[in-house]
Amino acid sequence: MTKKVNDTSINTTAEIPEIYTNSVKTNINVYEIMLQLGLESEGKIKPICNVRMSPQHAKKLAEVLSRSVAEYEKKIGKIPLS
């Protein structure tokens, strides 16, 4: 599935792929953090894509995700982990 996004800052329309993942593997070094997103089925993980970013960007992403989950739980209810 793809979504069309019109980014007026660069004045172009681009196709952005949309994926679902239920598995993440991390690889960290001093220069970057890589998230390998995958699909787990029947005990096997099929890698789908790698997302690489700076440690600074990863820290900001963690803050945004934490805030988003807290807002979700405030509106919808606690997310069970098991």
Short mmCIF file of N, CA and C in Angstrom, two decimals:
data_model
loop_
_atom_site.label_atom_id
_atom_site.label_comp_id
_atom_site.label_asym_id
_atom_site.label_seq_id
_atom_site.Cartn_x
_atom_site.Cartn_y
_atom_site.Cartn_z
N MET A 1 0.84 -1.17 0.00
CA MET A 1 0.00 0.00 0.00
C MET A 1 0.89 1.24 0.00
N THR A 2 0.54 2.23 -0.78
CA THR A 2 1.30 3.48 -0.81
C THR A 2 0.37 4.65 -0.57
N LYS A 3 0.94 5.73 -0.08
CA LYS A 3 0.20 6.97 0.13
C LYS A 3 0.87 8.05 -0.67
N LYS A 4 0.08 8.92 -1.28
CA LYS A 4 0.64 10.07 -1.99
C LYS A 4 0.80 11.20 -0.99
N VAL A 5 1.96 11.79 -0.99
CA VAL A 5 2.25 12.90 -0.09
C VAL A 5 2.71 14.08 -0.92
N ASN A 6 2.09 15.23 -0.71
CA ASN A 6 2.50 16.43 -1.41
C ASN A 6 3.30 17.27 -0.43
N ASP A 7 4.60 17.34 -0.61
CA ASP A 7 5.48 18.11 0.25
C ASP A 7 5.74 19.46 -0.40
N THR A 8 5.07 20.49 0.10
CA THR A 8 5.19 21.81 -0.52
C THR A 8 6.55 22.44 -0.30
N SER A 9 7.32 21.95 0.68
CA SER A 9 8.64 22.53 0.92
C SER A 9 9.60 22.23 -0.23
N ILE A 10 9.38 21.10 -0.93
CA ILE A 10 10.22 20.80 -2.09
C ILE A 10 9.39 20.76 -3.37
N ASN A 11 8.10 21.06 -3.24
CA ASN A 11 7.21 21.20 -4.38
C ASN A 11 7.21 19.97 -5.29
N THR A 12 6.95 18.80 -4.69
CA THR A 12 6.88 17.56 -5.47
C THR A 12 5.87 16.62 -4.82
N THR A 13 5.40 15.69 -5.59
CA THR A 13 4.51 14.64 -5.07
C THR A 13 5.27 13.33 -5.15
N ALA A 14 5.32 12.59 -4.05
CA ALA A 14 6.09 11.34 -4.01
C ALA A 14 5.22 10.20 -3.48
N GLU A 15 5.53 9.01 -3.94
CA GLU A 15 4.90 7.81 -3.41
C GLU A 15 5.71 7.34 -2.21
N ILE A 16 5.06 7.14 -1.09
CA ILE A 16 5.74 6.68 0.12
C ILE A 16 5.18 5.31 0.49
N PRO A 17 6.04 4.28 0.51
CA PRO A 17 5.53 2.95 0.85
C PRO A 17 5.10 2.88 2.31
N GLU A 18 4.08 2.10 2.56
CA GLU A 18 3.58 1.88 3.91
C GLU A 18 3.78 0.41 4.24
N ILE A 19 4.39 0.14 5.41
CA ILE A 19 4.67 -1.24 5.79
C ILE A 19 4.09 -1.54 7.16
N TYR A 20 3.89 -2.82 7.44
CA TYR A 20 3.51 -3.28 8.77
C TYR A 20 4.66 -4.13 9.28
N THR A 21 5.00 -3.96 10.56
CA THR A 21 6.05 -4.76 11.16
C THR A 21 5.61 -5.23 12.54
N ASN A 22 6.05 -6.41 12.92
CA ASN A 22 5.81 -6.88 14.28
C ASN A 22 7.11 -7.38 14.92
N SER A 23 8.23 -6.97 14.30
CA SER A 23 9.54 -7.36 14.80
C SER A 23 10.53 -6.24 14.52
N VAL A 24 11.41 -5.99 15.48
CA VAL A 24 12.46 -5.00 15.26
C VAL A 24 13.76 -5.50 15.88
N LYS A 25 14.83 -5.34 15.13
CA LYS A 25 16.18 -5.70 15.59
C LYS A 25 17.00 -4.42 15.50
N THR A 26 17.82 -4.14 16.50
CA THR A 26 18.62 -2.92 16.48
C THR A 26 20.10 -3.22 16.34
N ASN A 27 20.80 -2.31 15.70
CA ASN A 27 22.25 -2.37 15.58
C ASN A 27 22.74 -0.94 15.83
N ILE A 28 23.61 -0.78 16.82
CA ILE A 28 24.01 0.56 17.24
C ILE A 28 25.53 0.68 17.21
N ASN A 29 26.02 1.80 16.64
CA ASN A 29 27.42 2.14 16.77
C ASN A 29 27.52 3.63 17.07
N VAL A 30 28.71 4.16 17.17
CA VAL A 30 28.88 5.54 17.59
C VAL A 30 28.28 6.54 16.59
N TYR A 31 28.13 6.15 15.33
CA TYR A 31 27.69 7.07 14.29
C TYR A 31 26.22 6.96 13.91
N GLU A 32 25.63 5.77 14.12
CA GLU A 32 24.24 5.59 13.69
C GLU A 32 23.56 4.47 14.46
N ILE A 33 22.26 4.50 14.35
CA ILE A 33 21.42 3.43 14.88
C ILE A 33 20.62 2.88 13.71
N MET A 34 20.59 1.56 13.58
CA MET A 34 19.82 0.93 12.53
C MET A 34 18.71 0.10 13.15
N LEU A 35 17.52 0.26 12.64
CA LEU A 35 16.39 -0.57 13.02
C LEU A 35 16.09 -1.47 11.84
N GLN A 36 16.14 -2.77 12.04
CA GLN A 36 15.75 -3.70 10.98
C GLN A 36 14.33 -4.15 11.30
N LEU A 37 13.39 -3.70 10.49
CA LEU A 37 11.98 -4.04 10.70
C LEU A 37 11.66 -5.32 9.94
N GLY A 38 10.86 -6.16 10.54
CA GLY A 38 10.54 -7.43 9.91
C GLY A 38 9.16 -7.93 10.27
N LEU A 39 8.79 -9.04 9.68
CA LEU A 39 7.54 -9.74 9.97
C LEU A 39 7.88 -11.09 10.56
N GLU A 40 7.34 -11.35 11.74
CA GLU A 40 7.54 -12.65 12.39
C GLU A 40 6.31 -13.51 12.16
N SER A 41 6.55 -14.71 11.67
CA SER A 41 5.47 -15.67 11.43
C SER A 41 6.02 -17.07 11.62
N GLU A 42 5.32 -17.86 12.39
CA GLU A 42 5.70 -19.25 12.65
C GLU A 42 7.12 -19.36 13.18
N GLY A 43 7.53 -18.42 14.02
CA GLY A 43 8.84 -18.45 14.64
C GLY A 43 9.98 -17.97 13.76
N LYS A 44 9.68 -17.56 12.54
CA LYS A 44 10.71 -17.06 11.63
C LYS A 44 10.48 -15.58 11.36
N ILE A 45 11.58 -14.84 11.22
CA ILE A 45 11.49 -13.41 10.95
C ILE A 45 11.98 -13.12 9.54
N LYS A 46 11.14 -12.45 8.77
CA LYS A 46 11.50 -12.03 7.42
C LYS A 46 11.80 -10.53 7.46
N PRO A 47 13.05 -10.11 7.24
CA PRO A 47 13.36 -8.68 7.23
C PRO A 47 12.60 -7.97 6.11
N ILE A 48 12.10 -6.77 6.41
CA ILE A 48 11.35 -5.99 5.43
C ILE A 48 12.15 -4.77 4.98
N CYS A 49 12.71 -4.04 5.96
CA CYS A 49 13.50 -2.85 5.60
C CYS A 49 14.42 -2.47 6.75
N ASN A 50 15.44 -1.70 6.43
CA ASN A 50 16.36 -1.14 7.42
C ASN A 50 16.14 0.36 7.47
N VAL A 51 16.08 0.89 8.67
CA VAL A 51 15.94 2.33 8.88
C VAL A 51 17.18 2.78 9.64
N ARG A 52 17.95 3.67 9.04
CA ARG A 52 19.18 4.16 9.67
C ARG A 52 19.01 5.62 10.03
N MET A 53 19.57 6.00 11.19
CA MET A 53 19.50 7.39 11.63
C MET A 53 20.62 7.69 12.61
N SER A 54 20.86 8.97 12.82
CA SER A 54 21.88 9.38 13.79
C SER A 54 21.38 9.08 15.20
N PRO A 55 22.30 8.93 16.16
CA PRO A 55 21.88 8.73 17.55
C PRO A 55 20.99 9.88 18.04
N GLN A 56 21.28 11.10 17.60
CA GLN A 56 20.48 12.25 18.02
C GLN A 56 19.04 12.12 17.50
N HIS A 57 18.91 11.73 16.25
CA HIS A 57 17.57 11.56 15.68
C HIS A 57 16.84 10.41 16.36
N ALA A 58 17.54 9.33 16.66
CA ALA A 58 16.93 8.19 17.33
C ALA A 58 16.43 8.59 18.72
N LYS A 59 17.20 9.41 19.42
CA LYS A 59 16.77 9.86 20.75
C LYS A 59 15.50 10.69 20.64
N LYS A 60 15.43 11.56 19.64
CA LYS A 60 14.24 12.39 19.45
C LYS A 60 13.05 11.51 19.06
N LEU A 61 13.29 10.50 18.20
CA LEU A 61 12.24 9.57 17.82
C LEU A 61 11.70 8.84 19.05
N ALA A 62 12.59 8.41 19.93
CA ALA A 62 12.17 7.73 21.17
C ALA A 62 11.28 8.63 22.01
N GLU A 63 11.63 9.90 22.10
CA GLU A 63 10.81 10.86 22.85
C GLU A 63 9.42 11.01 22.23
N VAL A 64 9.38 11.15 20.91
CA VAL A 64 8.11 11.31 20.21
C VAL A 64 7.24 10.07 20.36
N LEU A 65 7.83 8.87 20.21
CA LEU A 65 7.08 7.63 20.37
C LEU A 65 6.55 7.48 21.80
N SER A 66 7.38 7.81 22.78
CA SER A 66 6.96 7.72 24.18
C SER A 66 5.78 8.64 24.45
N ARG A 67 5.85 9.84 23.94
CA ARG A 67 4.76 10.82 24.12
C ARG A 67 3.49 10.33 23.40
N SER A 68 3.63 9.79 22.21
CA SER A 68 2.48 9.30 21.45
C SER A 68 1.80 8.13 22.16
N VAL A 69 2.61 7.20 22.70
CA VAL A 69 2.04 6.06 23.42
C VAL A 69 1.33 6.53 24.68
N ALA A 70 1.91 7.48 25.39
CA ALA A 70 1.26 8.02 26.60
C ALA A 70 -0.07 8.67 26.26
N GLU A 71 -0.13 9.42 25.16
CA GLU A 71 -1.39 10.05 24.74
C GLU A 71 -2.42 8.99 24.35
N TYR A 72 -1.98 7.97 23.63
CA TYR A 72 -2.88 6.87 23.24
C TYR A 72 -3.48 6.22 24.49
N GLU A 73 -2.61 5.88 25.46
CA GLU A 73 -3.09 5.21 26.67
C GLU A 73 -4.01 6.11 27.49
N LYS A 74 -3.79 7.39 27.45
CA LYS A 74 -4.66 8.33 28.17
C LYS A 74 -6.06 8.34 27.54
N LYS A 75 -6.14 8.26 26.20
CA LYS A 75 -7.41 8.31 25.51
C LYS A 75 -8.08 6.95 25.42
N ILE A 76 -7.32 5.90 25.14
CA ILE A 76 -7.88 4.58 24.82
C ILE A 76 -7.79 3.61 25.99
N GLY A 77 -6.72 3.66 26.74
CA GLY A 77 -6.49 2.72 27.83
C GLY A 77 -5.11 2.10 27.73
N LYS A 78 -4.70 1.47 28.80
CA LYS A 78 -3.36 0.88 28.88
C LYS A 78 -3.16 -0.19 27.81
N ILE A 79 -1.99 -0.17 27.21
CA ILE A 79 -1.66 -1.18 26.19
C ILE A 79 -1.02 -2.37 26.89
N PRO A 80 -1.64 -3.54 26.80
CA PRO A 80 -1.04 -4.72 27.43
C PRO A 80 0.15 -5.22 26.61
N LEU A 81 1.18 -5.69 27.28
CA LEU A 81 2.36 -6.21 26.60
C LEU A 81 2.41 -7.72 26.54
N SER A 82 1.41 -8.38 27.13
CA SER A 82 1.37 -9.85 27.05
C SER A 82 -0.03 -10.34 26.87
#
